[in-house]
Amino acid sequence: MPMNQHFRIAQLLKTQPLSQTVEIRGWVRTRRDSKGFSFLEVNDGSCVANLQVIAEESLPHYEEEILRLTTGCSVRISGGLAASPAKGQAVELKAAEVEVYGWADPETYPLQKKRHSFEFLREITHLRPRTNSLGAVARLRSALSFGVHRFFQEQGFQYIHTPIITTSDCEGAGEMFTVTTLDLNNIPRKDDRPDFGKDFFGRQASLTVSGQLEAEIYCLALGSVYTFGPTFRAENSHTSRHLAEFWMIEPEMAFCDLAEDMRMAEAFIKYLVQYALDHCPEEIELFGNFVDKGLKARLAAVLAQDFARITYSEAIDRLKSCGKAFAFPVAWGTDLQSEHERYLCEEVFKRPLIVSDYPKSIKPFYMRVNDDNATVAAMDILVPGIGEIIGGSQREERCDRLISRLAELGLNQKDYEWYLDLRRYGTVPHAGFGLGFERLIQFVSGMANIREVIPFPRTPGSAAL
RNA sequence: UCCUGGGUAGCUCAGUCGGUAGAGCAGGUGACUGUUAAUCACCCUGUCGGGGGUUCGAAUCCCUCCCCGGGAGCCA
């Protein structure tokens, strides 16, 4: 029994302490009346299942209170747990006492005893976790968060808190949100531009788009590290897989090359899928039944097979020779388009796919240049239905190569001196990747829209609560 | 930002050729019932996204604005 003196329904259903007096606290999902008594379905958020409560008419306030209970009312109920005589549940609670904490006027309470569209539920951000599906997502998210930490802790990684407010731009990651305390009605200017010298930090600061560069610092001191925190992109993206605020996991490993990076990433995803199946079987069952019929088979397939692997150059050859007409032309040196990735991942390989060794011209400065001097040691992991879920690379550890890459890309070396120091002093081969946590939850749950897998989605034009 | 589909009852939607609106679910009342998406009967609910225009007459046609979904780009 937990410290707060009442049973959680999840535990109750698991242990089934028959003929004991127990007390539950939760919210009424539905009420059905029968001759002489009522059935109450109570959910306390601990699991998908409700507990069926039998409330006899002999209970005090039966007419005035119990017969008025509707979806959403909060209650405390104590009584004896008994085997249920009817099908549908193993046990039920014979109420001896029912106390109503709060009513929920059925005329105005938005949640009804029926299925709602996810679009509608998005409009009631503050009530949607009370539904079966969004509650299940919340539990899955919590479990997977813990699973992330467990994986890395088991592997000897250290958890690093990289800054949320940053003054370094992880080039190529996307548009940044500026953090400022300047008076927006009267912005000080210098040389016809805002004078960030007068701002809070004495320079322009932003919300982080990636903790990678900072994680490298600790990687090159502690060996293997990871970050897990909020990340912000000010892109005007209107899709089912982009958020302006999302959570990213970024491991960074010293003495590690791209091959090992890919092995680690594959093992990580498989670990989390297995973790979800082990710790959230009822939630996965629910998603499989109501959200995505093919979910369970797909997750099983992910665990059973190795991820497919292909280099960028091989991918280009494959796309060119497949005879399929694409809206965007296929040419070496240009980025793979969504349709190309989907074709390879969903039609050719039909499983997660790792594409590696992209042209250096389309990748950021920090990726390690391969011996061909044309490609870099980068990799993306694509999964069916979602697309890119991981992007990673071996980092350029050779100081002279890094300096020439900065110059090639027209970046100011002065801004990266600290980063270059990591190569000047005791440099080591190292690699890492970034996993979009919400995309992972989408993949594991089958939820089609990323706005359903984060409690409070932030997208262009929308930041409720 | 571009392409595309939408906005009608609390929710999900239908609405023909332009003639001021309907179903299912939810809700209310009653009946029945160890029920479990309960069942049956009856009842209630509308600024048809906003504004403008065409017309005798607009949910329907035209213009415009707002909002939402899906796709693309960008990426995780």
Coordinates of C-alpha atoms (C1' of nucleotides) in Angstrom, one line a residue:
Chain A
M1 CA 0.0 0.0 0.0
P2 CA 1.4 3.4 -0.9
M3 CA 2.1 6.0 1.7
N4 CA -1.1 7.9 1.2
Q5 CA -3.3 5.3 2.9
H6 CA -5.7 4.3 0.0
F7 CA -5.4 1.7 -2.6
R8 CA -4.6 2.6 -6.2
I9 CA -6.9 0.6 -8.5
A10 CA -4.0 -0.8 -10.5
Q11 CA -2.6 -2.4 -7.4
L12 CA -6.0 -3.6 -6.3
L13 CA -6.7 -5.3 -9.5
K14 CA -3.4 -7.0 -9.5
T15 CA -3.5 -8.3 -5.9
Q16 CA -7.2 -8.8 -5.5
P17 CA -7.4 -8.9 -1.7
L18 CA -10.8 -10.6 -1.6
S19 CA -13.0 -10.0 1.4
Q20 CA -10.8 -7.2 2.7
T21 CA -12.1 -3.7 3.3
V22 CA -10.4 -1.3 0.9
E23 CA -10.8 2.4 0.1
I24 CA -10.4 3.9 -3.3
R25 CA -10.4 7.5 -4.6
G26 CA -11.0 8.5 -8.1
W27 CA -13.4 9.8 -10.8
V28 CA -16.6 8.2 -11.9
R29 CA -16.5 7.2 -15.6
T30 CA -20.1 6.0 -15.8
R31 CA -23.1 5.0 -13.7
R32 CA -25.6 2.3 -14.6
D33 CA -28.7 1.7 -12.5
S34 CA -30.3 -1.6 -11.8
K35 CA -33.1 -2.7 -9.5
G36 CA -32.1 -1.7 -6.0
F37 CA -28.5 -0.7 -6.8
S38 CA -26.2 1.1 -9.1
F39 CA -23.0 0.1 -10.9
L40 CA -20.3 2.8 -10.8
E41 CA -17.2 2.6 -12.9
V42 CA -14.4 4.4 -11.1
N43 CA -11.0 5.2 -12.5
D44 CA -8.2 6.7 -10.5
G45 CA -5.6 7.2 -13.2
S46 CA -3.4 4.4 -12.1
C47 CA -4.3 2.1 -14.9
V48 CA -6.5 1.7 -18.0
A49 CA -9.1 -0.4 -16.2
N50 CA -11.9 0.9 -14.1
L51 CA -13.0 -0.7 -10.9
Q52 CA -16.7 -1.6 -10.8
V53 CA -18.4 -0.5 -7.7
I54 CA -21.8 -1.9 -6.5
A55 CA -23.7 0.8 -4.6
E56 CA -26.9 -0.5 -3.0
E57 CA -30.0 1.6 -2.5
S58 CA -29.6 1.1 1.2
L59 CA -26.6 3.4 1.3
P60 CA -27.1 6.8 2.9
H61 CA -28.0 9.5 0.4
Y62 CA -28.5 6.9 -2.4
E63 CA -31.3 9.0 -4.0
E64 CA -29.8 12.4 -3.5
E65 CA -26.2 11.6 -4.3
I66 CA -25.4 8.2 -5.8
L67 CA -28.2 8.5 -8.4
R68 CA -26.8 11.9 -9.3
L69 CA -23.3 10.7 -10.0
T70 CA -22.2 11.2 -13.6
T71 CA -19.1 11.1 -15.7
G72 CA -16.3 13.1 -14.1
C73 CA -17.5 13.2 -10.4
S74 CA -14.8 12.6 -7.9
V75 CA -15.4 10.1 -5.1
R76 CA -14.0 8.3 -2.2
I77 CA -15.5 4.8 -1.8
S78 CA -14.8 2.2 0.8
G79 CA -16.1 -1.3 1.0
G80 CA -15.3 -5.0 0.6
L81 CA -13.7 -6.3 -2.5
A82 CA -15.5 -9.4 -3.8
A83 CA -15.4 -11.7 -6.7
S84 CA -17.7 -10.5 -9.4
P85 CA -20.6 -12.8 -10.3
A86 CA -20.9 -11.4 -13.8
K87 CA -18.6 -11.4 -16.8
G88 CA -16.4 -8.4 -17.6
Q89 CA -14.4 -8.1 -14.4
A90 CA -12.9 -10.5 -11.9
V91 CA -13.6 -8.4 -8.8
E92 CA -15.8 -5.6 -7.8
L93 CA -16.2 -3.3 -4.8
K94 CA -19.3 -3.5 -2.6
A95 CA -19.6 0.0 -1.4
A96 CA -20.1 0.5 2.3
E97 CA -19.5 4.2 2.1
V98 CA -19.5 6.7 -0.8
E99 CA -18.3 10.2 -0.4
V100 CA -18.6 12.7 -3.2
Y101 CA -15.6 15.1 -3.4
G102 CA -16.8 17.1 -6.4
W103 CA -19.6 17.1 -8.9
A104 CA -19.3 17.4 -12.6
D105 CA -22.5 18.9 -14.2
P106 CA -23.3 16.7 -17.1
E107 CA -24.9 19.6 -19.0
T108 CA -21.5 21.4 -19.2
Y109 CA -18.8 18.9 -18.5
P110 CA -17.2 18.4 -22.0
L111 CA -16.2 14.8 -21.6
Q112 CA -19.0 12.4 -22.3
K113 CA -19.5 8.7 -22.0
K114 CA -18.5 8.3 -25.6
R115 CA -15.5 8.5 -27.8
H116 CA -14.2 12.0 -28.7
S117 CA -12.0 13.0 -31.5
F118 CA -8.4 13.8 -30.6
E119 CA -8.9 17.2 -32.3
F120 CA -11.7 18.0 -29.9
L121 CA -9.7 16.8 -26.9
R122 CA -6.9 19.1 -27.9
E123 CA -9.2 22.0 -27.3
I124 CA -9.6 20.9 -23.7
T125 CA -6.0 20.4 -22.7
H126 CA -6.8 20.6 -19.1
L127 CA -9.4 17.7 -19.2
R128 CA -8.1 15.4 -21.8
P129 CA -5.8 13.3 -19.5
R130 CA -9.0 12.1 -18.0
T131 CA -9.8 10.0 -21.1
N132 CA -8.7 6.5 -21.6
S133 CA -6.3 7.1 -24.4
L134 CA -4.7 10.3 -23.2
G135 CA -4.3 8.9 -19.8
A136 CA -2.6 5.9 -21.3
V137 CA -0.3 8.1 -23.2
A138 CA 0.6 9.9 -20.0
R139 CA 1.5 6.7 -18.3
L140 CA 3.4 5.4 -21.3
R141 CA 5.4 8.7 -21.4
S142 CA 6.2 8.4 -17.8
A143 CA 7.3 4.8 -18.1
L144 CA 9.4 5.5 -21.2
S145 CA 11.1 8.5 -19.5
F146 CA 12.1 6.2 -16.7
G147 CA 13.2 3.6 -19.2
V148 CA 15.5 6.1 -20.9
H149 CA 17.3 6.8 -17.7
R150 CA 17.5 3.1 -16.8
F151 CA 19.0 2.2 -20.1
F152 CA 21.8 4.7 -19.9
Q153 CA 22.4 4.3 -16.2
E154 CA 22.7 0.5 -16.8
Q155 CA 25.2 1.3 -19.5
G156 CA 27.3 3.5 -17.2
F157 CA 26.3 6.9 -18.7
Q158 CA 26.2 10.0 -16.6
Y159 CA 23.1 12.3 -16.9
I160 CA 24.1 15.8 -17.8
H161 CA 21.9 18.9 -17.5
T162 CA 22.8 21.0 -20.4
P163 CA 21.6 24.6 -20.4
I164 CA 18.1 25.5 -21.6
I165 CA 19.1 29.1 -22.1
T166 CA 22.2 29.2 -24.4
T167 CA 24.3 31.5 -26.4
S168 CA 25.7 28.9 -28.7
D169 CA 23.9 28.0 -31.9
C170 CA 23.9 24.3 -32.8
E171 CA 24.2 25.2 -36.4
G172 CA 21.8 23.5 -38.7
A173 CA 19.4 22.4 -36.0
G174 CA 16.8 25.1 -36.8
E175 CA 15.5 28.6 -35.9
M176 CA 15.9 29.7 -32.3
F177 CA 13.7 31.5 -29.8
T178 CA 15.4 34.6 -28.4
V179 CA 15.3 35.0 -24.6
T180 CA 15.2 38.6 -23.6
T181 CA 14.2 41.1 -20.9
L182 CA 14.6 44.1 -23.2
D183 CA 11.6 46.4 -23.2
L184 CA 9.9 45.3 -26.4
N185 CA 8.1 48.7 -26.7
N186 CA 11.4 50.5 -26.6
I187 CA 14.2 48.3 -27.8
P188 CA 17.6 49.8 -27.4
R189 CA 19.4 49.9 -30.8
K190 CA 23.0 50.0 -31.9
D191 CA 24.1 50.1 -35.6
D192 CA 20.4 49.9 -36.5
R193 CA 20.0 46.5 -34.7
P194 CA 18.7 45.6 -31.3
D195 CA 21.5 46.2 -28.8
F196 CA 21.7 42.9 -27.0
G197 CA 24.7 44.2 -25.0
K198 CA 22.0 45.9 -22.9
D199 CA 20.1 42.7 -22.5
F200 CA 20.0 40.5 -19.4
F201 CA 23.0 38.4 -20.3
G202 CA 24.9 41.2 -22.1
R203 CA 24.5 39.3 -25.4
Q204 CA 21.8 37.6 -27.4
A205 CA 20.6 34.5 -25.7
S206 CA 18.2 31.8 -27.0
L207 CA 16.4 28.7 -26.0
T208 CA 18.4 25.6 -26.8
V209 CA 17.9 23.8 -30.1
S210 CA 20.2 21.0 -29.0
G211 CA 22.4 20.1 -26.0
Q212 CA 24.9 18.3 -28.2
L213 CA 27.8 20.8 -28.2
E214 CA 27.6 21.2 -24.4
A215 CA 27.2 17.4 -23.9
E216 CA 30.5 16.9 -25.8
I217 CA 32.2 18.9 -23.1
Y218 CA 31.2 16.4 -20.5
C219 CA 31.6 13.5 -22.8
L220 CA 35.3 14.4 -23.1
A221 CA 35.6 14.4 -19.3
L222 CA 33.3 11.6 -18.1
G223 CA 33.3 9.3 -21.1
S224 CA 29.7 8.5 -21.8
V225 CA 27.0 11.0 -21.0
Y226 CA 23.4 11.7 -22.0
T227 CA 21.1 14.6 -21.9
F228 CA 17.3 14.4 -21.6
G229 CA 15.5 17.7 -21.6
P230 CA 13.3 20.2 -23.4
T231 CA 14.4 21.5 -26.7
F232 CA 13.0 24.5 -28.7
R233 CA 12.7 25.1 -32.4
A234 CA 11.1 28.3 -33.8
E235 CA 10.3 26.7 -37.1
N236 CA 6.9 27.4 -38.6
S237 CA 6.2 23.7 -39.0
H238 CA 2.6 22.5 -39.3
T239 CA 2.9 18.8 -39.3
S240 CA 1.9 15.8 -37.2
R241 CA 5.5 15.2 -36.1
H242 CA 6.9 18.7 -35.2
L243 CA 6.6 20.7 -32.0
A244 CA 8.1 24.0 -31.1
E245 CA 8.9 22.6 -27.6
F246 CA 9.8 18.9 -27.4
W247 CA 12.0 16.6 -25.4
M248 CA 15.2 15.2 -26.8
I249 CA 17.6 12.6 -25.6
E250 CA 21.2 13.0 -26.7
P251 CA 23.8 10.5 -25.7
E252 CA 27.4 11.4 -26.4
M253 CA 30.1 8.7 -26.2
A254 CA 33.9 9.1 -26.1
F255 CA 36.1 6.5 -27.8
C256 CA 33.2 5.7 -30.1
D257 CA 32.9 5.6 -33.9
L258 CA 29.8 5.7 -36.2
A259 CA 29.4 1.9 -36.3
E260 CA 29.2 1.8 -32.5
D261 CA 26.9 4.8 -32.5
M262 CA 24.5 3.0 -34.7
R263 CA 24.7 -0.2 -32.6
M264 CA 23.9 1.8 -29.5
A265 CA 21.0 3.7 -31.1
E266 CA 19.4 0.4 -32.3
A267 CA 19.9 -1.2 -29.0
F268 CA 18.4 1.8 -27.3
I269 CA 15.2 1.8 -29.4
K270 CA 14.7 -1.9 -28.9
Y271 CA 15.3 -1.5 -25.2
L272 CA 12.6 1.1 -25.0
V273 CA 10.1 -0.9 -27.1
Q274 CA 10.7 -3.9 -24.8
Y275 CA 10.4 -1.6 -21.8
A276 CA 7.0 -0.3 -22.9
L277 CA 5.7 -3.9 -23.6
D278 CA 6.9 -5.0 -20.1
H279 CA 5.7 -2.0 -18.1
C280 CA 2.6 -0.8 -20.0
P281 CA 1.0 -3.9 -21.5
E282 CA -2.5 -2.6 -20.9
E283 CA -1.8 0.7 -22.5
I284 CA -0.2 -1.0 -25.5
E285 CA -3.3 -3.2 -25.7
L286 CA -5.5 -0.2 -25.7
F287 CA -3.5 1.5 -28.4
G288 CA -3.5 -1.7 -30.5
N289 CA -7.3 -1.9 -30.2
F290 CA -8.4 1.7 -30.7
V291 CA -5.6 3.7 -32.2
D292 CA -3.5 1.5 -34.5
K293 CA -4.5 -2.0 -35.3
G294 CA -1.1 -3.0 -36.5
L295 CA 0.8 -1.7 -33.5
K296 CA 1.5 -4.9 -31.7
A297 CA 2.7 -6.8 -34.7
R298 CA 4.9 -3.9 -35.7
L299 CA 6.5 -3.6 -32.2
A300 CA 7.1 -7.4 -32.2
A301 CA 8.8 -7.1 -35.6
V302 CA 11.0 -4.3 -34.4
L303 CA 12.3 -6.5 -31.7
A304 CA 12.7 -9.6 -33.8
Q305 CA 14.7 -8.1 -36.7
D306 CA 17.9 -6.2 -37.1
F307 CA 17.4 -2.7 -38.4
A308 CA 18.1 -2.4 -42.1
R309 CA 21.3 -0.5 -43.0
I310 CA 22.2 1.4 -46.1
T311 CA 24.5 4.2 -47.0
Y312 CA 23.3 7.4 -48.5
S313 CA 25.0 6.6 -51.8
E314 CA 23.4 3.1 -51.9
A315 CA 20.0 4.7 -51.2
I316 CA 20.4 7.1 -54.1
D317 CA 21.3 4.2 -56.4
R318 CA 18.3 2.2 -55.2
L319 CA 15.9 5.1 -55.6
K320 CA 17.2 5.9 -59.1
S321 CA 16.9 2.3 -60.3
C322 CA 13.6 1.4 -58.6
G323 CA 11.6 2.8 -61.5
K324 CA 9.2 4.7 -59.3
A325 CA 8.2 8.2 -60.2
F326 CA 8.9 10.6 -57.4
A327 CA 7.7 14.2 -57.1
F328 CA 11.2 15.3 -56.2
P329 CA 14.2 14.2 -58.4
V330 CA 16.7 11.9 -56.9
A331 CA 20.3 13.1 -57.2
W332 CA 23.5 12.5 -55.2
G333 CA 24.2 15.5 -53.2
T334 CA 20.7 16.5 -52.4
D335 CA 18.8 15.6 -49.2
L336 CA 16.5 12.6 -49.3
Q337 CA 12.9 13.8 -49.4
S338 CA 10.1 12.5 -47.2
E339 CA 8.7 10.4 -50.1
H340 CA 12.2 8.8 -50.7
E341 CA 12.6 7.9 -47.1
R342 CA 9.1 6.5 -46.8
Y343 CA 9.6 4.4 -49.9
L344 CA 12.9 2.9 -48.6
C345 CA 11.7 2.4 -45.1
E346 CA 8.1 1.3 -45.6
E347 CA 8.1 -0.4 -49.0
V348 CA 11.7 -1.7 -49.6
F349 CA 12.8 -2.7 -46.1
K350 CA 9.5 -2.6 -44.2
R351 CA 11.3 -2.0 -40.9
P352 CA 13.5 0.6 -39.2
L353 CA 16.2 1.7 -41.5
I354 CA 19.6 3.4 -40.8
V355 CA 20.9 5.6 -43.5
S356 CA 24.5 6.6 -43.1
D357 CA 27.4 8.5 -44.7
Y358 CA 25.6 11.5 -46.2
P359 CA 27.3 14.1 -48.4
K360 CA 29.2 16.6 -46.3
S361 CA 27.6 19.4 -48.2
I362 CA 24.2 18.9 -46.6
K363 CA 25.4 18.3 -43.1
P364 CA 26.7 20.5 -40.3
F365 CA 30.3 21.4 -39.5
Y366 CA 30.8 19.1 -36.5
M367 CA 30.3 15.8 -38.4
R368 CA 33.4 13.8 -39.1
V369 CA 34.6 13.9 -42.7
N370 CA 35.1 10.5 -44.2
D371 CA 38.2 9.4 -46.0
D372 CA 36.5 10.1 -49.4
N373 CA 36.4 13.7 -48.4
A374 CA 32.9 13.8 -49.9
T375 CA 30.7 12.3 -47.1
V376 CA 30.5 12.5 -43.4
A377 CA 30.1 9.9 -40.7
A378 CA 26.4 10.7 -40.1
M379 CA 23.4 8.5 -39.7
D380 CA 19.6 8.9 -39.5
I381 CA 17.3 6.2 -38.2
L382 CA 13.9 6.1 -40.0
V383 CA 10.9 4.2 -38.8
P384 CA 7.8 3.3 -40.7
G385 CA 5.0 5.8 -40.3
I386 CA 7.0 8.6 -38.7
G387 CA 10.2 9.0 -40.6
E388 CA 13.3 10.3 -38.9
I389 CA 13.4 9.4 -35.2
I390 CA 17.1 9.7 -34.6
G391 CA 19.8 11.7 -36.2
G392 CA 23.4 11.2 -35.2
S393 CA 27.1 11.3 -36.2
Q394 CA 30.6 10.7 -35.3
R395 CA 32.0 14.1 -34.4
E396 CA 35.1 15.6 -36.1
E397 CA 37.8 15.1 -33.5
R398 CA 40.7 16.4 -35.8
C399 CA 41.3 20.0 -35.0
D400 CA 42.7 21.1 -38.4
R401 CA 39.8 19.4 -40.2
L402 CA 37.3 21.1 -37.9
I403 CA 38.8 24.5 -38.5
S404 CA 38.7 24.0 -42.3
R405 CA 35.1 22.9 -42.1
L406 CA 34.2 26.0 -40.2
A407 CA 35.8 28.1 -42.8
E408 CA 34.2 26.1 -45.6
L409 CA 30.8 26.9 -44.2
G410 CA 31.6 30.5 -43.5
L411 CA 31.3 30.2 -39.8
N412 CA 33.2 32.5 -37.4
Q413 CA 36.0 30.5 -35.8
K414 CA 36.0 32.9 -32.8
D415 CA 32.5 31.6 -31.8
Y416 CA 33.8 28.0 -31.5
E417 CA 37.2 28.4 -29.8
W418 CA 35.9 26.5 -26.7
Y419 CA 34.7 23.8 -29.0
L420 CA 38.1 23.7 -30.8
D421 CA 39.8 23.5 -27.4
L422 CA 38.1 20.1 -26.9
R423 CA 40.2 19.0 -29.9
R424 CA 43.4 20.9 -29.0
Y425 CA 43.6 19.2 -25.7
G426 CA 43.2 15.4 -25.4
T427 CA 40.9 15.0 -28.3
V428 CA 39.3 11.6 -28.8
P429 CA 37.0 10.0 -31.4
H430 CA 33.5 10.4 -30.2
A431 CA 30.0 10.1 -31.4
G432 CA 26.4 10.6 -30.4
F433 CA 22.8 11.0 -31.6
G434 CA 19.6 12.8 -30.8
L435 CA 16.3 10.9 -30.3
G436 CA 13.1 12.9 -30.4
F437 CA 11.2 11.6 -27.4
E438 CA 7.8 12.4 -28.7
R439 CA 8.4 10.7 -31.9
L440 CA 9.5 7.6 -30.0
I441 CA 6.2 7.8 -28.0
Q442 CA 4.3 8.1 -31.3
F443 CA 6.2 5.1 -32.6
V444 CA 5.5 3.0 -29.5
S445 CA 1.8 4.1 -29.1
G446 CA 0.8 4.4 -32.7
M447 CA -0.6 7.9 -32.0
A448 CA -0.8 9.6 -35.4
N449 CA -0.3 13.2 -34.2
I450 CA 2.6 14.4 -32.0
R451 CA 0.3 16.8 -30.2
E452 CA -1.3 13.8 -28.4
V453 CA 1.9 12.5 -26.9
I454 CA 3.0 15.6 -25.0
P455 CA 0.8 17.0 -22.3
F456 CA 0.9 20.6 -23.4
P457 CA 1.8 20.9 -27.1
R458 CA 3.4 24.1 -28.4
T459 CA 3.1 24.7 -32.1
P460 CA 3.0 27.8 -34.2
G461 CA 0.1 29.8 -33.1
S462 CA -0.8 27.6 -30.2
A463 CA 0.5 27.4 -26.6
A464 CA -2.6 26.7 -24.4
L465 CA -2.1 27.0 -20.7
Chain B
rU1 C1' 5.4 29.6 -45.8
rC2 C1' 3.1 26.5 -49.9
rC3 C1' -0.6 22.8 -51.5
rU4 C1' -5.2 20.5 -50.0
rG5 C1' -9.8 19.4 -47.2
rG6 C1' -12.9 21.4 -43.5
rG7 C1' -15.9 24.9 -39.9
rU8 C1' -24.0 23.1 -39.3
rA9 C1' -27.0 20.9 -31.8
rG10 C1' -22.6 19.4 -26.1
rC11 C1' -19.8 15.6 -29.6
rU12 C1' -19.5 13.1 -34.6
rC13 C1' -21.7 14.2 -39.0
rA14 C1' -25.8 14.5 -43.2
rG15 C1' -28.1 18.5 -45.6
rU16 C1' -30.3 17.2 -53.1
rC17 C1' -31.6 22.1 -57.9
rG18 C1' -30.9 28.4 -53.5
rG19 C1' -37.0 27.9 -50.5
rU20 C1' -34.5 30.1 -43.0
rA21 C1' -32.1 22.3 -40.6
rG22 C1' -31.8 16.8 -39.5
rA23 C1' -29.6 11.9 -37.7
rG24 C1' -26.7 9.1 -34.2
rC25 C1' -24.4 9.7 -29.7
rA26 C1' -24.5 12.8 -25.1
rG27 C1' -28.1 15.2 -21.7
rG28 C1' -33.2 15.2 -19.1
rU29 C1' -37.8 12.3 -17.7
rG30 C1' -39.9 7.6 -17.2
rA31 C1' -39.9 2.1 -17.9
rC32 C1' -37.0 -2.2 -17.5
rU33 C1' -32.7 -4.6 -16.1
rG34 C1' -26.2 -8.2 -12.4
rU35 C1' -25.3 -4.0 -15.7
rU36 C1' -20.7 -3.2 -18.4
rA37 C1' -20.7 1.2 -25.7
rA38 C1' -27.0 -1.6 -21.4
rU39 C1' -32.0 -1.6 -23.7
rC40 C1' -36.9 0.8 -24.8
rA41 C1' -40.2 5.3 -25.0
rC42 C1' -40.7 10.5 -24.8
rC43 C1' -38.3 15.4 -24.4
rC44 C1' -34.7 19.5 -24.8
rU45 C1' -30.7 21.8 -27.7
rG46 C1' -28.8 25.8 -33.4
rU47 C1' -25.8 33.7 -34.3
rC48 C1' -25.2 26.9 -40.0
rG49 C1' -17.0 30.3 -38.0
rG50 C1' -17.0 36.3 -38.6
rG51 C1' -18.0 40.3 -42.1
rG52 C1' -19.6 41.9 -46.8
rG53 C1' -22.1 40.9 -51.6
rU54 C1' -25.7 38.5 -55.4
rU55 C1' -31.0 37.2 -54.8
rC56 C1' -37.9 37.9 -53.6
rG57 C1' -35.2 34.3 -50.7
rA58 C1' -28.4 31.9 -48.8
rA59 C1' -26.1 26.5 -44.5
rU60 C1' -26.1 26.2 -50.0
rC61 C1' -23.5 31.0 -55.0
rC62 C1' -19.4 35.1 -54.9
rC63 C1' -15.6 38.1 -52.1
rU64 C1' -12.8 38.6 -47.7
rC65 C1' -11.0 37.5 -42.9
rC66 C1' -10.4 34.0 -38.8
rC67 C1' -9.8 29.1 -37.0
rC68 C1' -8.8 23.7 -37.5
rG69 C1' -7.3 18.9 -40.0
rG70 C1' -4.0 16.5 -43.6
rG71 C1' 0.3 16.8 -46.9
rA72 C1' 5.1 19.4 -48.3
rG73 C1' 9.5 22.0 -46.7
rC74 C1' 12.6 22.3 -42.1
rC75 C1' 14.0 18.7 -38.6
rA76 C1' 13.9 15.2 -33.7

